[in-house]
Amino acid sequence: MRKSNSFKVPEKYFENIDFEILEKLKFKKNVFTFPQNYFENIDSEKIIEKERSRSFYRNLLITSTVTMCLMILLILNTFTEKEFVDETFLVNDILEENFDYMNQNIIINRYSSNYIYQNYDNQIIMSNFDSDFDYLTID
Amino acid sequence: MNRKKSVQVSAKEKELLQRLKNSKSKDNAFRELVNQSKKNLYFQIRRLLLNHEDTNDVLQNVYLKIYRSIQKFKEESKLSTWMYRIAYNESINYLKSKEKKYFFSSEIMYNTMINNLRQDPYFDGDELDIKLQGIIAKLPPKQKLVFQMKYYDDLKFKEISQIIGTSVGALKTSYHLAKNKIKKEISENQTF
């Protein structure tokens, strides 16, 4: 029988040829470069500092959140104080009687943006410059 | 019974770990760890992200995580394996967040990453290298990772298995599939 090919190849040549292609590429596997002195400039101190400042800001955030919550609670608590309710009602009553605001559904409280509320030693002044009256004084 | 897995760790690594877990010596030991591992970790991340800037960001995060969680390291694997795993997870999360941020599909994102290599001042390859990176990037995640760890880092299957958490048998199959795909695509598209 005649040989189909008279050229000889090394043993397992064809089995390994694909692998050689990869091996050939392997010589160029360091294709990724980086800025000069990059590795020298990787500073563990910076990483440690970053972690410490992160912890600091995390603690700061926790502290400020707790403080905010406490302030909100304090404000809510102050808002419902008896003295304040009394004063507001008092002002409302006087306004209604003296200035005939019965039909205008006025809501007055010390946080109202319509009124400037001041309390000087039990003398309450509520001013509204857009209304007919300039201020109201209650002793 | 819950038995702690034992790994053979060199005396030097044991000593470094002890110092890392001790608050007094932690910073010095961490400095040593960074110096020892920065190049390996950098290139491991870089092969997944391809771009230097992204790699630098992720590397910083990886070291932050290592510093923060070294106390939780259970020593069931080598320290390098544990760090490798953190780097891998951080890189994958980074890619996922990039996909979400820019509403990319994985394929578009990888194509963009590969195309960017042509203008990347920190890429020193020719078209053939870009082609290889393109083929690797498009491999399924596990195949890609196994191939990179085996081909570039010469890691043992056992080590890869600890990093990815897959059996050695499955990894061998993945590697074989990845190698065949790469060979096929290179042979089809390239003449040497």
JSON list of C-alpha atoms in Angstrom, two decimals, chain A residues 15-36 38-52 54-55 58, chain B residues 27 30-31 34 38-39 42-43 46-47 50 52 56 59-60 63-64 67-68 117 121-126 128-129 132-133 147 151-152 154 179 182-183 186-187 192:
[
{"chain": "A", "resi": 15, "resn": "GLU", "atom": "CA", "xyz": [-2.03, 16.77, 19.17]},
{"chain": "A", "resi": 16, "resn": "ASN", "atom": "CA", "xyz": [0.15, 19.55, 20.51]},
{"chain": "A", "resi": 17, "resn": "ILE", "atom": "CA", "xyz": [-0.08, 22.08, 17.72]},
{"chain": "A", "resi": 18, "resn": "ASP", "atom": "CA", "xyz": [-3.02, 23.95, 19.25]},
{"chain": "A", "resi": 19, "resn": "PHE", "atom": "CA", "xyz": [-1.29, 24.06, 22.58]},
{"chain": "A", "resi": 20, "resn": "GLU", "atom": "CA", "xyz": [1.77, 25.54, 20.91]},
{"chain": "A", "resi": 21, "resn": "ILE", "atom": "CA", "xyz": [-0.35, 28.37, 19.61]},
{"chain": "A", "resi": 22, "resn": "LEU", "atom": "CA", "xyz": [-1.29, 29.17, 23.18]},
{"chain": "A", "resi": 23, "resn": "GLU", "atom": "CA", "xyz": [2.26, 28.69, 24.37]},
{"chain": "A", "resi": 24, "resn": "LYS", "atom": "CA", "xyz": [3.37, 31.13, 21.72]},
{"chain": "A", "resi": 25, "resn": "LEU", "atom": "CA", "xyz": [0.92, 33.66, 23.07]},
{"chain": "A", "resi": 26, "resn": "LYS", "atom": "CA", "xyz": [1.97, 32.91, 26.60]},
{"chain": "A", "resi": 27, "resn": "PHE", "atom": "CA", "xyz": [5.27, 34.63, 25.91]},
{"chain": "A", "resi": 28, "resn": "LYS", "atom": "CA", "xyz": [3.29, 37.83, 25.50]},
{"chain": "A", "resi": 29, "resn": "LYS", "atom": "CA", "xyz": [1.12, 37.36, 28.51]},
{"chain": "A", "resi": 30, "resn": "ASN", "atom": "CA", "xyz": [2.40, 40.47, 30.25]},
{"chain": "A", "resi": 31, "resn": "VAL", "atom": "CA", "xyz": [0.49, 42.77, 27.98]},
{"chain": "A", "resi": 32, "resn": "PHE", "atom": "CA", "xyz": [-0.87, 44.81, 30.85]},
{"chain": "A", "resi": 33, "resn": "THR", "atom": "CA", "xyz": [1.39, 47.64, 31.87]},
{"chain": "A", "resi": 34, "resn": "PHE", "atom": "CA", "xyz": [0.95, 50.25, 34.56]},
{"chain": "A", "resi": 35, "resn": "PRO", "atom": "CA", "xyz": [2.15, 53.78, 35.34]},
{"chain": "A", "resi": 36, "resn": "GLN", "atom": "CA", "xyz": [5.76, 54.22, 36.31]},
{"chain": "A", "resi": 38, "resn": "TYR", "atom": "CA", "xyz": [2.83, 52.47, 40.45]},
{"chain": "A", "resi": 39, "resn": "PHE", "atom": "CA", "xyz": [3.67, 49.61, 42.78]},
{"chain": "A", "resi": 40, "resn": "GLU", "atom": "CA", "xyz": [6.18, 51.68, 44.73]},
{"chain": "A", "resi": 41, "resn": "ASN", "atom": "CA", "xyz": [3.42, 54.21, 45.32]},
{"chain": "A", "resi": 42, "resn": "ILE", "atom": "CA", "xyz": [0.91, 51.72, 46.69]},
{"chain": "A", "resi": 43, "resn": "ASP", "atom": "CA", "xyz": [1.09, 52.82, 50.27]},
{"chain": "A", "resi": 44, "resn": "SER", "atom": "CA", "xyz": [-0.38, 50.67, 52.99]},
{"chain": "A", "resi": 45, "resn": "GLU", "atom": "CA", "xyz": [-0.44, 53.77, 55.23]},
{"chain": "A", "resi": 46, "resn": "LYS", "atom": "CA", "xyz": [-2.95, 55.39, 52.89]},
{"chain": "A", "resi": 47, "resn": "ILE", "atom": "CA", "xyz": [-5.13, 52.29, 53.05]},
{"chain": "A", "resi": 48, "resn": "ILE", "atom": "CA", "xyz": [-4.96, 52.22, 56.84]},
{"chain": "A", "resi": 49, "resn": "GLU", "atom": "CA", "xyz": [-5.71, 55.96, 56.96]},
{"chain": "A", "resi": 50, "resn": "LYS", "atom": "CA", "xyz": [-8.66, 55.46, 54.62]},
{"chain": "A", "resi": 51, "resn": "GLU", "atom": "CA", "xyz": [-10.03, 52.73, 56.87]},
{"chain": "A", "resi": 52, "resn": "ARG", "atom": "CA", "xyz": [-9.57, 54.89, 59.97]},
{"chain": "A", "resi": 54, "resn": "ARG", "atom": "CA", "xyz": [-14.07, 55.60, 57.23]},
{"chain": "A", "resi": 55, "resn": "SER", "atom": "CA", "xyz": [-14.53, 54.39, 60.80]},
{"chain": "A", "resi": 58, "resn": "ARG", "atom": "CA", "xyz": [-19.20, 56.04, 60.31]},
{"chain": "B", "resi": 27, "resn": "ASP", "atom": "CA", "xyz": [-0.34, 47.86, 60.84]},
{"chain": "B", "resi": 30, "resn": "PHE", "atom": "CA", "xyz": [-0.35, 44.74, 56.91]},
{"chain": "B", "resi": 31, "resn": "ARG", "atom": "CA", "xyz": [2.42, 46.84, 55.34]},
{"chain": "B", "resi": 34, "resn": "VAL", "atom": "CA", "xyz": [0.69, 44.65, 50.90]},
{"chain": "B", "resi": 38, "resn": "LYS", "atom": "CA", "xyz": [0.33, 43.80, 45.54]},
{"chain": "B", "resi": 39, "resn": "LYS", "atom": "CA", "xyz": [1.70, 42.65, 42.19]},
{"chain": "B", "resi": 42, "resn": "TYR", "atom": "CA", "xyz": [-3.06, 43.68, 40.79]},
{"chain": "B", "resi": 43, "resn": "PHE", "atom": "CA", "xyz": [-2.62, 41.39, 37.81]},
{"chain": "B", "resi": 46, "resn": "ARG", "atom": "CA", "xyz": [-6.40, 43.53, 35.91]},
{"chain": "B", "resi": 47, "resn": "ARG", "atom": "CA", "xyz": [-7.02, 40.38, 33.88]},
{"chain": "B", "resi": 50, "resn": "LEU", "atom": "CA", "xyz": [-8.53, 44.97, 31.72]},
{"chain": "B", "resi": 52, "resn": "HIS", "atom": "CA", "xyz": [-5.61, 50.11, 34.90]},
{"chain": "B", "resi": 56, "resn": "ASN", "atom": "CA", "xyz": [-6.43, 50.45, 40.91]},
{"chain": "B", "resi": 59, "resn": "LEU", "atom": "CA", "xyz": [-7.23, 46.88, 44.43]},
{"chain": "B", "resi": 60, "resn": "GLN", "atom": "CA", "xyz": [-7.62, 49.64, 47.04]},
{"chain": "B", "resi": 63, "resn": "TYR", "atom": "CA", "xyz": [-6.90, 45.84, 50.64]},
{"chain": "B", "resi": 64, "resn": "LEU", "atom": "CA", "xyz": [-9.44, 47.77, 52.67]},
{"chain": "B", "resi": 67, "resn": "TYR", "atom": "CA", "xyz": [-7.52, 45.04, 56.58]},
{"chain": "B", "resi": 68, "resn": "ARG", "atom": "CA", "xyz": [-11.06, 45.25, 57.91]},
{"chain": "B", "resi": 117, "resn": "LEU", "atom": "CA", "xyz": [-7.71, 48.33, 24.94]},
{"chain": "B", "resi": 121, "resn": "PRO", "atom": "CA", "xyz": [-1.73, 53.58, 27.12]},
{"chain": "B", "resi": 122, "resn": "TYR", "atom": "CA", "xyz": [-1.19, 50.77, 29.62]},
{"chain": "B", "resi": 123, "resn": "PHE", "atom": "CA", "xyz": [-1.81, 47.93, 27.21]},
{"chain": "B", "resi": 124, "resn": "ASP", "atom": "CA", "xyz": [1.24, 46.66, 25.43]},
{"chain": "B", "resi": 125, "resn": "GLY", "atom": "CA", "xyz": [-0.25, 44.07, 23.13]},
{"chain": "B", "resi": 126, "resn": "ASP", "atom": "CA", "xyz": [-0.96, 43.82, 19.44]},
{"chain": "B", "resi": 128, "resn": "LEU", "atom": "CA", "xyz": [-3.56, 39.19, 18.45]},
{"chain": "B", "resi": 129, "resn": "ASP", "atom": "CA", "xyz": [-3.38, 39.95, 22.17]},
{"chain": "B", "resi": 132, "resn": "LEU", "atom": "CA", "xyz": [-7.11, 36.70, 22.91]},
{"chain": "B", "resi": 133, "resn": "GLN", "atom": "CA", "xyz": [-8.38, 39.06, 25.62]},
{"chain": "B", "resi": 147, "resn": "PHE", "atom": "CA", "xyz": [-8.42, 29.50, 32.49]},
{"chain": "B", "resi": 151, "resn": "TYR", "atom": "CA", "xyz": [-2.80, 29.73, 32.29]},
{"chain": "B", "resi": 152, "resn": "TYR", "atom": "CA", "xyz": [-1.48, 32.98, 33.72]},
{"chain": "B", "resi": 154, "resn": "ASP", "atom": "CA", "xyz": [-0.10, 28.54, 37.15]},
{"chain": "B", "resi": 179, "resn": "LYS", "atom": "CA", "xyz": [-8.97, 25.89, 26.34]},
{"chain": "B", "resi": 182, "resn": "ILE", "atom": "CA", "xyz": [-9.86, 29.60, 22.78]},
{"chain": "B", "resi": 183, "resn": "LYS", "atom": "CA", "xyz": [-7.87, 27.29, 20.54]},
{"chain": "B", "resi": 186, "resn": "ILE", "atom": "CA", "xyz": [-7.73, 31.56, 17.52]},
{"chain": "B", "resi": 187, "resn": "SER", "atom": "CA", "xyz": [-7.18, 28.89, 14.90]},
{"chain": "B", "resi": 192, "resn": "PHE", "atom": "CA", "xyz": [0.73, 32.49, 12.43]}
]
